[in-house]
PDB file of N, CA and C in Angstrom:
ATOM      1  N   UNK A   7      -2.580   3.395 -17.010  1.00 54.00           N
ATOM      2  CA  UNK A   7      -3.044   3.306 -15.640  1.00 54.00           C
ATOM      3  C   UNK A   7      -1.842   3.042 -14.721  1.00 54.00           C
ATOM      4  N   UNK A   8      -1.881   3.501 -13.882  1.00 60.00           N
ATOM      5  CA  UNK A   8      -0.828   3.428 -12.769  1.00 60.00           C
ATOM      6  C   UNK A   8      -1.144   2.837 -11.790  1.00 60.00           C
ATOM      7  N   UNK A   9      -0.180   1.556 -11.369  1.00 65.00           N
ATOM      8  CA  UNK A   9      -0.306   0.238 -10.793  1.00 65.00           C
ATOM      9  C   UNK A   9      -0.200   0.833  -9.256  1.00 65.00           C
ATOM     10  N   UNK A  10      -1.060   0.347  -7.869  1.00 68.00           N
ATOM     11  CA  UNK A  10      -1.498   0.661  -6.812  1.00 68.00           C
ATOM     12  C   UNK A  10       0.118   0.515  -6.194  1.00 68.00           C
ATOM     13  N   UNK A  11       0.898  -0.270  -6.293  1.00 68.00           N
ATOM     14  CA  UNK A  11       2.488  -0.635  -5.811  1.00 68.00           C
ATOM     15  C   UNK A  11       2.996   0.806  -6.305  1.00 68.00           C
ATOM     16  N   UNK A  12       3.205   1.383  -7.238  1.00 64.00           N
ATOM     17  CA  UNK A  12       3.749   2.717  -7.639  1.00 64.00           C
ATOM     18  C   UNK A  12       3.003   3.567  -7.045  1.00 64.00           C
ATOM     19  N   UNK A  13       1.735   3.993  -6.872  1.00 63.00           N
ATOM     20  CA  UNK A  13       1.935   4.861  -5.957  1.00 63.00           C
ATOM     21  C   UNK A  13       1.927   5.004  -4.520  1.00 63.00           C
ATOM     22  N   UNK A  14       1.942   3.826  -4.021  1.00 66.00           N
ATOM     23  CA  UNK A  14       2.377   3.440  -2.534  1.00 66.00           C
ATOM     24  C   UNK A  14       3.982   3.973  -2.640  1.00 66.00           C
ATOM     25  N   UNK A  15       4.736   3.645  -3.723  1.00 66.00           N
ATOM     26  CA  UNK A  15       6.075   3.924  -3.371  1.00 66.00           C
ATOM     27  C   UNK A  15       6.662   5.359  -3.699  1.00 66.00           C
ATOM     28  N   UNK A  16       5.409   5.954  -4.638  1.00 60.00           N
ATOM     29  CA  UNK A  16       5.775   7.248  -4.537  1.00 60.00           C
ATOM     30  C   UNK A  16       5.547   8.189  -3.156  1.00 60.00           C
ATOM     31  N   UNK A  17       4.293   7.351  -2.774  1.00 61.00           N
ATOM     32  CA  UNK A  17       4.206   8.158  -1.323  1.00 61.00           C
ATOM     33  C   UNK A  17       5.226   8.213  -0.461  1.00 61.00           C
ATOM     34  N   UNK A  18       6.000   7.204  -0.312  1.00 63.00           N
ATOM     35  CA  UNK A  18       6.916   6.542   0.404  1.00 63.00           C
ATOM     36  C   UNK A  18       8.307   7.458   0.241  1.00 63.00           C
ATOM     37  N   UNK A  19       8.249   7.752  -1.017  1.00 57.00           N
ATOM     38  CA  UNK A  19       9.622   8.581  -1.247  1.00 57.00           C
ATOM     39  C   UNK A  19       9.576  10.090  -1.359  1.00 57.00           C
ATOM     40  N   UNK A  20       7.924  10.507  -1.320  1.00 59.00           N
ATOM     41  CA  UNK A  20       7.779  11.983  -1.425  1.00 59.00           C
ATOM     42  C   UNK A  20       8.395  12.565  -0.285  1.00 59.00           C
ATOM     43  N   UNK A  21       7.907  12.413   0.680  1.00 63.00           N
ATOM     44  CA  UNK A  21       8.101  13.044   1.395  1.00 63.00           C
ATOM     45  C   UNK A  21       9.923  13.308   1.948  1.00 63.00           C
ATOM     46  N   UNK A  22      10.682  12.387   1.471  1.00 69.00           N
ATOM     47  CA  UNK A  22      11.891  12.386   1.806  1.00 69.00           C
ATOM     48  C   UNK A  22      12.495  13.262   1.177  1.00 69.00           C
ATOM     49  N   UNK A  23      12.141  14.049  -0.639  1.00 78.00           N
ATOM     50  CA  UNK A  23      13.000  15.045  -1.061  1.00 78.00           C
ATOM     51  C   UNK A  23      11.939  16.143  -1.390  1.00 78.00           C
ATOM     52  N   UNK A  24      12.057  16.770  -0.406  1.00 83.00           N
ATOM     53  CA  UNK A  24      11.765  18.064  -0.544  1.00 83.00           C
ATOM     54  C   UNK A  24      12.763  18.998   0.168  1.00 83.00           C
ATOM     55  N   UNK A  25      12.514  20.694  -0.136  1.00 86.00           N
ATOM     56  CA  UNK A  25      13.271  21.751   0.292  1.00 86.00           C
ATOM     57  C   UNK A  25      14.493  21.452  -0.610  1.00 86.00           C
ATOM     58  N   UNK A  26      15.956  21.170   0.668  1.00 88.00           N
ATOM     59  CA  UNK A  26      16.854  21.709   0.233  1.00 88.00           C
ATOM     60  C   UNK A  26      17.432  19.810  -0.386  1.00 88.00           C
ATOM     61  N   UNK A  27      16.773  18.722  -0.078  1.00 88.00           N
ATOM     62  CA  UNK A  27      17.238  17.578  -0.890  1.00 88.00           C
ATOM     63  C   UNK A  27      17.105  17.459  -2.078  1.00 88.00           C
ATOM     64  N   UNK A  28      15.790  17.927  -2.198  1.00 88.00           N
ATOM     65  CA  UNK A  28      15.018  17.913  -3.444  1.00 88.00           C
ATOM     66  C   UNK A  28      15.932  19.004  -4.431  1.00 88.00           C
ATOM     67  N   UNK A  29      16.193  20.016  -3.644  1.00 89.00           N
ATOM     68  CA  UNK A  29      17.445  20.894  -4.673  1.00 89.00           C
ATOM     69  C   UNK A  29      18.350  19.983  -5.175  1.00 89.00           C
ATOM     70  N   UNK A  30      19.433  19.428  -3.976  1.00 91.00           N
ATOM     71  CA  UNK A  30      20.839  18.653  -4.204  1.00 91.00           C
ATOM     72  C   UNK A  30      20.347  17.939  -4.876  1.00 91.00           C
ATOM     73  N   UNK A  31      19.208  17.093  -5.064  1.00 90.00           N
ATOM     74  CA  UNK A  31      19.134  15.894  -5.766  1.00 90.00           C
ATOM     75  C   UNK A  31      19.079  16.252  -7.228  1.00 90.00           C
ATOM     76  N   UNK A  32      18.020  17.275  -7.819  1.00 89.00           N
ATOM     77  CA  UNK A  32      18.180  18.063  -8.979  1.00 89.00           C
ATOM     78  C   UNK A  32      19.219  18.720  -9.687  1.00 89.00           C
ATOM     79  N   UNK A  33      19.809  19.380  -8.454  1.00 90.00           N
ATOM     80  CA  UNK A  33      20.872  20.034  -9.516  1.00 90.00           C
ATOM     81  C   UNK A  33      22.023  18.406  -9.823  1.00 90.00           C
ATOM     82  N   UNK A  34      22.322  17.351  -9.048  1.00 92.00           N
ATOM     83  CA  UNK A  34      23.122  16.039  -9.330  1.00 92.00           C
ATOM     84  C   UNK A  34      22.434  15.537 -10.597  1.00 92.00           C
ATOM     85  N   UNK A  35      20.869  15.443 -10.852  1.00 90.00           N
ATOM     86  CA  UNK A  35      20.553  15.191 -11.840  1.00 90.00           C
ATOM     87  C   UNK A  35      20.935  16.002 -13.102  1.00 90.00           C
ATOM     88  N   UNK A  36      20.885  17.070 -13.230  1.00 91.00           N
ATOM     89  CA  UNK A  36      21.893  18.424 -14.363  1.00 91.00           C
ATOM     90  C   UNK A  36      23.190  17.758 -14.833  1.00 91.00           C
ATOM     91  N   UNK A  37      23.312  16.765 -14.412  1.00 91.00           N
ATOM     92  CA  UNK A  37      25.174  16.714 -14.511  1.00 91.00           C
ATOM     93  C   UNK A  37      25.221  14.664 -14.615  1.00 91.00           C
ATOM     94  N   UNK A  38      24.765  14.662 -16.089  1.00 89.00           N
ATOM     95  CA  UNK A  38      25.254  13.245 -16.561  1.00 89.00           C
ATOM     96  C   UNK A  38      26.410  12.372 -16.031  1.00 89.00           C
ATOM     97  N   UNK A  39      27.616  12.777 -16.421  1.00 92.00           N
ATOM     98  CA  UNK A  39      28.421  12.144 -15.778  1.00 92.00           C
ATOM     99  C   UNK A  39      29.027  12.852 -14.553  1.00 92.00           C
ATOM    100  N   UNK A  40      28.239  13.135 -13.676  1.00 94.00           N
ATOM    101  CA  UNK A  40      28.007  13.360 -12.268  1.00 94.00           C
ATOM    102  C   UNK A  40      28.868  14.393 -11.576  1.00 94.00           C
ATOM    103  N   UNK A  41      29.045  14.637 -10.815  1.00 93.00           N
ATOM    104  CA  UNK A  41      30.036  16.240  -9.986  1.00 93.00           C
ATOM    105  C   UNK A  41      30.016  15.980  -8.420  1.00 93.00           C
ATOM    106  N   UNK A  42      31.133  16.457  -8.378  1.00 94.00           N
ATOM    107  CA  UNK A  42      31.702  16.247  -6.502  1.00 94.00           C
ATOM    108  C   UNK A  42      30.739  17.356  -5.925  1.00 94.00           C
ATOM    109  N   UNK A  43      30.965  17.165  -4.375  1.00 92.00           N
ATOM    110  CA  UNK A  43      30.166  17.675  -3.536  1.00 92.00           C
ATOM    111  C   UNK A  43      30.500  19.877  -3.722  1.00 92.00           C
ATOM    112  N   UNK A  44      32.036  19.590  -3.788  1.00 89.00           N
ATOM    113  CA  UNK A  44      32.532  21.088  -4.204  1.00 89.00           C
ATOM    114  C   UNK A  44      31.906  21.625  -4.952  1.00 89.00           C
ATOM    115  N   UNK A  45      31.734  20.554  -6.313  1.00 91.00           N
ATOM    116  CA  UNK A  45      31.431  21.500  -7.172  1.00 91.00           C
ATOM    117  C   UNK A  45      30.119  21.901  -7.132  1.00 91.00           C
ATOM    118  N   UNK A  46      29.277  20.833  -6.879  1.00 91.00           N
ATOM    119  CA  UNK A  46      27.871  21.728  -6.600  1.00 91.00           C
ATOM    120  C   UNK A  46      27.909  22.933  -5.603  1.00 91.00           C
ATOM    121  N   UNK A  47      28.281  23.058  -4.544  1.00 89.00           N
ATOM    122  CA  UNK A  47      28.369  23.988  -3.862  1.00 89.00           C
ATOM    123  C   UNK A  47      29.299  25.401  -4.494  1.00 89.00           C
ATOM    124  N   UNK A  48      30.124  24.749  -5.322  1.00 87.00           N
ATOM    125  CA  UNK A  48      30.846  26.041  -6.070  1.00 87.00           C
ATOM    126  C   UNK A  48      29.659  26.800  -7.142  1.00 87.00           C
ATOM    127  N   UNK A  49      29.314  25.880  -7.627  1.00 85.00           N
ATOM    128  CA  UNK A  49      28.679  26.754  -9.022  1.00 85.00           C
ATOM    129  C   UNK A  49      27.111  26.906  -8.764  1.00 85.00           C
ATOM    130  N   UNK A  50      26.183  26.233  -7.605  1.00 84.00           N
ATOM    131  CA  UNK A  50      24.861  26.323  -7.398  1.00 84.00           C
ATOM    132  C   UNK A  50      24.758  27.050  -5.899  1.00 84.00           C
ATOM    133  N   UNK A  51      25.455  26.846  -4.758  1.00 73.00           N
ATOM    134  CA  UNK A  51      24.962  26.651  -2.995  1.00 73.00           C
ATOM    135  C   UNK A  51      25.778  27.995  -2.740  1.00 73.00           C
ATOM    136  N   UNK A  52      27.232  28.232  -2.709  1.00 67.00           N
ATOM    137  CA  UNK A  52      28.027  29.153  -2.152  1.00 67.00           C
ATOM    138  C   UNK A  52      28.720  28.717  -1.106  1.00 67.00           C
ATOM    139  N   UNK A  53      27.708  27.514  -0.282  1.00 64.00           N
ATOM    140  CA  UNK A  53      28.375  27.322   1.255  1.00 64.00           C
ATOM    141  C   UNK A  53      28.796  25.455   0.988  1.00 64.00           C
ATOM    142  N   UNK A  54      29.926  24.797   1.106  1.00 61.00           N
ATOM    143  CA  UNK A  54      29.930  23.279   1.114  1.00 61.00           C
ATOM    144  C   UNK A  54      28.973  22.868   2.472  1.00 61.00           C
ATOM    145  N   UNK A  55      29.049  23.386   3.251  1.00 65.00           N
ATOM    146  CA  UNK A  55      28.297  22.631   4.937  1.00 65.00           C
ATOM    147  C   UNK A  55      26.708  22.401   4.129  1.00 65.00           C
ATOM    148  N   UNK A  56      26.252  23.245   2.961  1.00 76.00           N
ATOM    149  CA  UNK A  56      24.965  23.094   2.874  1.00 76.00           C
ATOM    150  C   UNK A  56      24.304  22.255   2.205  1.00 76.00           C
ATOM    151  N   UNK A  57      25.608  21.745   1.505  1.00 87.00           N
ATOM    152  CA  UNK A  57      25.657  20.847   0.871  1.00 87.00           C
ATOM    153  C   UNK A  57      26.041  18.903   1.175  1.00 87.00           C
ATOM    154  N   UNK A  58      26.701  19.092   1.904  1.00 88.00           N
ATOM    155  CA  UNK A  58      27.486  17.775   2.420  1.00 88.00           C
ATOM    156  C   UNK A  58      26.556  17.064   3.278  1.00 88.00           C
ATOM    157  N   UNK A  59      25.651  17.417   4.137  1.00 89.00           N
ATOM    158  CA  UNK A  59      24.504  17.059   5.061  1.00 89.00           C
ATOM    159  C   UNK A  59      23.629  16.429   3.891  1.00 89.00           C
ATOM    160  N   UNK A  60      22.996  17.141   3.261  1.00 92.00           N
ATOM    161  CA  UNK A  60      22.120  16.399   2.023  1.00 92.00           C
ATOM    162  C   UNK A  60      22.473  15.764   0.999  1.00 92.00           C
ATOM    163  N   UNK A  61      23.833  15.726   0.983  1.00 93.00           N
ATOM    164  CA  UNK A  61      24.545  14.942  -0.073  1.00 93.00           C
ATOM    165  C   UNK A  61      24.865  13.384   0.610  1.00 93.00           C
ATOM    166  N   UNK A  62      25.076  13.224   2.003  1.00 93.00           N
ATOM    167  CA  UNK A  62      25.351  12.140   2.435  1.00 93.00           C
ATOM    168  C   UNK A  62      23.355  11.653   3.004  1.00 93.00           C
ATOM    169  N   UNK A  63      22.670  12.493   3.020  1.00 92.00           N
ATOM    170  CA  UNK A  63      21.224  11.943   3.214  1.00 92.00           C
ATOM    171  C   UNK A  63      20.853  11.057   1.889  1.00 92.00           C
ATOM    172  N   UNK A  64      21.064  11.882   0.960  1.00 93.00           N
ATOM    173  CA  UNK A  64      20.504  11.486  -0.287  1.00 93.00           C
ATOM    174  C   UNK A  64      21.379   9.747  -0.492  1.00 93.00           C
ATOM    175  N   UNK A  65      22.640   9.814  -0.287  1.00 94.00           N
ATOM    176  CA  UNK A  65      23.521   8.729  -0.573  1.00 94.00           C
ATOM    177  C   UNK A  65      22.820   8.007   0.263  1.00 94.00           C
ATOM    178  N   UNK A  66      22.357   7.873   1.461  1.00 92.00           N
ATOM    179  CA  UNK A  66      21.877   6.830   2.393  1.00 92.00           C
ATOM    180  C   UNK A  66      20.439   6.182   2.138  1.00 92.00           C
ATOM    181  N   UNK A  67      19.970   7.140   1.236  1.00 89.00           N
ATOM    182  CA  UNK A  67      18.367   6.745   0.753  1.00 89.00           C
ATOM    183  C   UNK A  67      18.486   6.479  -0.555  1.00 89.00           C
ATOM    184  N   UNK A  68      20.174   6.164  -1.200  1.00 90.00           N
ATOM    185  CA  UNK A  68      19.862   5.523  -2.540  1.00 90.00           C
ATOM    186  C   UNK A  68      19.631   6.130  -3.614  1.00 90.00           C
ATOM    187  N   UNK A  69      19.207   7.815  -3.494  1.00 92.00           N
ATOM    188  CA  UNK A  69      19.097   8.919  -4.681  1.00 92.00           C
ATOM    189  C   UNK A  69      20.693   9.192  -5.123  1.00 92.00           C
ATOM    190  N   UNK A  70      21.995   8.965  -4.736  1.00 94.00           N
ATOM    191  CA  UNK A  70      23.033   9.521  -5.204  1.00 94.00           C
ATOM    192  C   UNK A  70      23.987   8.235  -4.974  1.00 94.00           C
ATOM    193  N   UNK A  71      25.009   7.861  -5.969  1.00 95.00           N
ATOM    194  CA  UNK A  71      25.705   7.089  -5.908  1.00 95.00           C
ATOM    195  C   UNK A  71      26.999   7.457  -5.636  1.00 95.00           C
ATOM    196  N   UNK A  72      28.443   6.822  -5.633  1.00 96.00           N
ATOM    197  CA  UNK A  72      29.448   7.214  -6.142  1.00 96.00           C
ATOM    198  C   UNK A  72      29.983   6.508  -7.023  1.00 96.00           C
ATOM    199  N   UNK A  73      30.197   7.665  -8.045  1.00 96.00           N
ATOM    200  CA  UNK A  73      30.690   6.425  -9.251  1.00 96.00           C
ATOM    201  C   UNK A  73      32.458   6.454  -9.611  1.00 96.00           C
ATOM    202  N   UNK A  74      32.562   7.696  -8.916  1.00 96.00           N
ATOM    203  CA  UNK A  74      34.672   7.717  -8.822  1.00 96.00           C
ATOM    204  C   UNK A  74      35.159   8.537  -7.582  1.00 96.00           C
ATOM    205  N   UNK A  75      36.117   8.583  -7.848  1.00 96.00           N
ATOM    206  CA  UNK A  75      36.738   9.988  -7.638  1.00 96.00           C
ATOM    207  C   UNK A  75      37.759  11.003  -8.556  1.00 96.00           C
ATOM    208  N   UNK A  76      37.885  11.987  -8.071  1.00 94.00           N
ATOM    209  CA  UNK A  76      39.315  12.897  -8.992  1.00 94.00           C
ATOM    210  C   UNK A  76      39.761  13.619  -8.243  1.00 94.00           C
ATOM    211  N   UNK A  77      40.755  14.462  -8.339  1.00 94.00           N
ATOM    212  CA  UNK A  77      41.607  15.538  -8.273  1.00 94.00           C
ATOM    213  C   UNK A  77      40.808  16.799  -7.620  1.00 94.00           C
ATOM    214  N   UNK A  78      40.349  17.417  -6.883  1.00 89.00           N
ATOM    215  CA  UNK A  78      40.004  18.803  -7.070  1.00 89.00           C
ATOM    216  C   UNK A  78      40.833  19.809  -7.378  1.00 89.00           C
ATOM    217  N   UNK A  79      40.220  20.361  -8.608  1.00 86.00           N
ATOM    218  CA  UNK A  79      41.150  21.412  -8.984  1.00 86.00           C
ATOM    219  C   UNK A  79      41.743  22.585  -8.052  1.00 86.00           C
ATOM    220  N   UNK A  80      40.346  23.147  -7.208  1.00 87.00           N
ATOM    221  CA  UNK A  80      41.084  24.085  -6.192  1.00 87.00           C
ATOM    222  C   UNK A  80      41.654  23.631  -4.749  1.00 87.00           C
ATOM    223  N   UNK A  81      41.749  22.370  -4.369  1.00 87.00           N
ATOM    224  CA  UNK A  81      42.323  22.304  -2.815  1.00 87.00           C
ATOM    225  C   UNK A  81      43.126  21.093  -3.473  1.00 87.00           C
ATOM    226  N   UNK A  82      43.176  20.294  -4.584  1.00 91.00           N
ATOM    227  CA  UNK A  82      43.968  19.125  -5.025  1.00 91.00           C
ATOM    228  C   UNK A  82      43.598  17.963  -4.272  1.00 91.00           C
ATOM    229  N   UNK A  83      42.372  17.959  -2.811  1.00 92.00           N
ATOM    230  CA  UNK A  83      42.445  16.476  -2.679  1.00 92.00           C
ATOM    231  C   UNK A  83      41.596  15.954  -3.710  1.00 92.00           C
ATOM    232  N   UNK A  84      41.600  14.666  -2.874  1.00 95.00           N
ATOM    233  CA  UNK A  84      40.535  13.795  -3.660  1.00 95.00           C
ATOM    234  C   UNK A  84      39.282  13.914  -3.397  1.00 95.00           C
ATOM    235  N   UNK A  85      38.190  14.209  -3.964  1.00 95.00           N
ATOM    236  CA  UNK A  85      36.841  14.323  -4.248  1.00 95.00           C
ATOM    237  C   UNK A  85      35.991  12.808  -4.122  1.00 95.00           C
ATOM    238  N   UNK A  86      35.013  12.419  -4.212  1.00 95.00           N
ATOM    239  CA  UNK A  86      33.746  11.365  -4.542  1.00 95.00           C
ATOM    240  C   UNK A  86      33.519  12.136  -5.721  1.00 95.00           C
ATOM    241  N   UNK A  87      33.005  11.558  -6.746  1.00 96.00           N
ATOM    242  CA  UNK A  87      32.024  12.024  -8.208  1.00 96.00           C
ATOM    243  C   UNK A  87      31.260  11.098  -7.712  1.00 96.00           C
ATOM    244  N   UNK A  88      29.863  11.952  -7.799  1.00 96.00           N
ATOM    245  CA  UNK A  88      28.414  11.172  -7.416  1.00 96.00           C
ATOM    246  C   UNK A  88      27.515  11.529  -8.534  1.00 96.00           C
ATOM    247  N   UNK A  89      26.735  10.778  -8.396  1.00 95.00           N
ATOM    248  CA  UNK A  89      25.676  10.794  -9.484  1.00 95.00           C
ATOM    249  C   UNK A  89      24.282  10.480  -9.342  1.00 95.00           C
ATOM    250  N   UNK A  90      23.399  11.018  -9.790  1.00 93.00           N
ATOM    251  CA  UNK A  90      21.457  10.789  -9.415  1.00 93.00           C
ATOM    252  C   UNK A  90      21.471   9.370  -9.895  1.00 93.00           C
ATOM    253  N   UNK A  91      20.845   9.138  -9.519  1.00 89.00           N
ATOM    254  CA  UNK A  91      19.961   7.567  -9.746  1.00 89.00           C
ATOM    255  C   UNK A  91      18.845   8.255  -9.843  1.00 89.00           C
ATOM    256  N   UNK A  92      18.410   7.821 -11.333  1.00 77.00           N
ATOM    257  CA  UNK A  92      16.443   8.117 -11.575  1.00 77.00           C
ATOM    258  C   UNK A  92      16.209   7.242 -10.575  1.00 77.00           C
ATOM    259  N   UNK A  93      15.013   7.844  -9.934  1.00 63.00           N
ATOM    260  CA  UNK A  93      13.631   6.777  -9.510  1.00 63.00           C
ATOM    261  C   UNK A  93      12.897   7.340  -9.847  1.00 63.00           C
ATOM    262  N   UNK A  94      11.694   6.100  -9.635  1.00 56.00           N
ATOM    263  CA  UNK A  94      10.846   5.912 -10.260  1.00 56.00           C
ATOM    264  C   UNK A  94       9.958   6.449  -9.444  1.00 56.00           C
ATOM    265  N   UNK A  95       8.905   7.242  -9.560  1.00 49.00           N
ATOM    266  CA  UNK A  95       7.939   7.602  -8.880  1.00 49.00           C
ATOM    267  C   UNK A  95       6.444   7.983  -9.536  1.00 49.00           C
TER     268      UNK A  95
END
């Protein structure tokens, strides 16, 4: 049975990832030890702008962390490595 507090808080968080969050947030979940904003946009989006807007939404609502940084291989700066946080819903 599912406790009346859980789904108050699923309501609470539905509505925040859908469309194109609900993408970023999924494909961050694909990737255990987590991937910069580039790279999702390299290997899933095509465009970084489409990415970076929902990547800093998601960070502000607690779905994406940062857990380092590195190197980018193609421009050499430094990157964020972010990562999903399960919730619970």
């Amino acid at each position: 049975m599912i406790a009346q507090t859980s789904r108050q808080a699923y309501r609470e968080i539905k509505p925040f990832l859908r469309g194109k969050r609900k993408m970023i947030y999924e494909l961050f979940l694909q990737h255990e030890n987590g991937a910069t904003r580039q790279e999702i946009a390299r290997w899933y989006i095509q465009k970084e702008c489409s990415v970076c807007g929902r990547v800093n939404e998601l960070l502000h609502e607690g779905y994406l962390r940062v857990v380092g940084t590195k190197k980018d291989a193609i421009t050499g700066h430094s990157a964020e490595i972010l990562k999903a946080v399960e919730r619970v819903a």
